[in-house]
Amino acid sequence: MKISEKYNQVRQATIDFCSHLEIEDYSIQVVQFASPAKWHLAHTTWFFETFILKNYVKEYTEYNSNFNFLFNSYYNNAGDRILQANRGNMSRPSIDKIFEYRAYVDANMQELLNGDSVKKIIDLVTLGLNHEQQHQELLITDVKYMLGHNPIFPEFNSGFNLVKDNNSSNEIVKIKGGTYKIGYQGKDFCYDNELGVHQVYAADFEINNHLVTNGEYIDFIESEAYTDFNLWLDEGWSWVKANNINSPMYWHKIKGKWHYYTLSGLLKVDENAILSHINYFEANAYAEWKGMRLPTEFEWEIAAQKLDWGKRWEWTNSAYLPYPNFTKENGALGEYNGKFMSSKMVLRGASVATSKNHSRPTYRNFFNPVERWQYTGIRLAK
Ligand SMILES: [Fe+2]
């Protein structure tokens, strides 16, 4: 597929998801970490304008000189910006203006992609498209957070229950100890944090090819695990106590039965379906309760071919750190992944909310251990 077609396809997928939103849904920011849909639509556009159009189109006229301040996310090299917590404070620019901004940038991008200098920018465009795909997943999880914290639990779309998948099998995979190569070795796109192929030693280990289900997790809850400090990491126990946590995000006990908010509305928890929306502390406590552990990110990658993956982002027991020989670009794009390599844990796999063609066995996702609004799950190892 030509890059110009690929560009249209990815950009359109963002718009398609938004077609289910009401106008009032676009601007709301319920919590700092979940951005408004309007901001995602503009920020992904800003990325192409800032890193491609402004650098590669002679005498490019930027759409609006305020937008760099409004829609820069975290790139210090790209200048000052509004606080993340203030992204929901902007009733203006209106959503119509943002769609106009997208159309303006898309028209300029198409001219560039169909011109002679396309070869020079192909890597940047590919990064921009992968960036947009990451934001497509964030759009889903941020919209779910907004609607799931609305007391009337509005349905986003009746056909969009993303938490109904079951495991396809129930086996234990045994891996022989030895030295294995870790990191991306292909020729297609990957992020800088997957590069720096290196050898890692793993001892013999076993890893489930399936993920923990809701029913299994209900057993954990009903064993009073949320009140047993022996199961929890200290930071996790403080989080449980400070926030009165007793179940995964979006779960509610109604008339003695567990329910959860899904994008198809409030439903009874399906005990056979795969668990979602737990943080690293809950994943770790569950593993402790089972007398098992979470896999390291290296064990996960070694076993990947034998695992059923792609339905949940799976917490690993690995801190998000640079691989040996990790290098980053100079300037703003060097800020993409590298500067977040502290205080975060690696998640492997991909989730039901991840865009198509945006996952691979070497992909390293990372979040703060406390976060659970992504479609996260638990795979056990020992
Ligand atoms: Fe971004």
Short mmCIF file of N, CA and C and ligand atoms in Angstrom, two decimals, residues 39 43-44 47 73-75 131 134-135 138 336, ligand 1:
data_model
loop_
_atom_site.label_atom_id
_atom_site.label_comp_id
_atom_site.label_asym_id
_atom_site.label_seq_id
_atom_site.Cartn_x
_atom_site.Cartn_y
_atom_site.Cartn_z
N TRP A 39 -8.74 16.84 22.26
CA TRP A 39 -7.29 17.02 22.40
C TRP A 39 -6.52 15.93 21.61
N HIS A 43 -3.89 16.84 18.87
CA HIS A 43 -2.48 16.54 19.18
C HIS A 43 -1.85 15.64 18.11
N THR A 44 -2.58 14.64 17.63
CA THR A 44 -2.03 13.75 16.60
C THR A 44 -1.78 14.53 15.30
N PHE A 47 1.33 16.68 15.67
CA PHE A 47 2.54 15.87 15.50
C PHE A 47 3.02 15.93 14.05
N SER A 73 2.30 17.74 23.71
CA SER A 73 2.00 16.90 24.88
C SER A 73 3.09 17.00 25.93
N TYR A 74 4.30 16.53 25.58
CA TYR A 74 5.38 16.51 26.57
C TYR A 74 6.75 16.80 25.98
N TYR A 75 6.79 17.36 24.77
CA TYR A 75 8.08 17.57 24.11
C TYR A 75 8.68 18.90 24.53
N HIS A 131 2.24 6.74 16.05
CA HIS A 131 1.84 7.62 17.14
C HIS A 131 0.31 7.80 17.15
N GLN A 134 -1.32 4.78 18.56
CA GLN A 134 -1.26 4.73 20.03
C GLN A 134 -2.36 5.61 20.62
N HIS A 135 -2.57 6.76 19.99
CA HIS A 135 -3.63 7.64 20.50
C HIS A 135 -5.02 7.09 20.21
N LEU A 138 -5.66 5.14 23.20
CA LEU A 138 -5.92 6.05 24.33
C LEU A 138 -7.30 6.69 24.22
N TYR A 336 10.54 10.72 22.82
CA TYR A 336 9.35 9.87 22.61
C TYR A 336 9.25 8.78 23.68
FE FE B 1 1.29 11.72 21.67
#
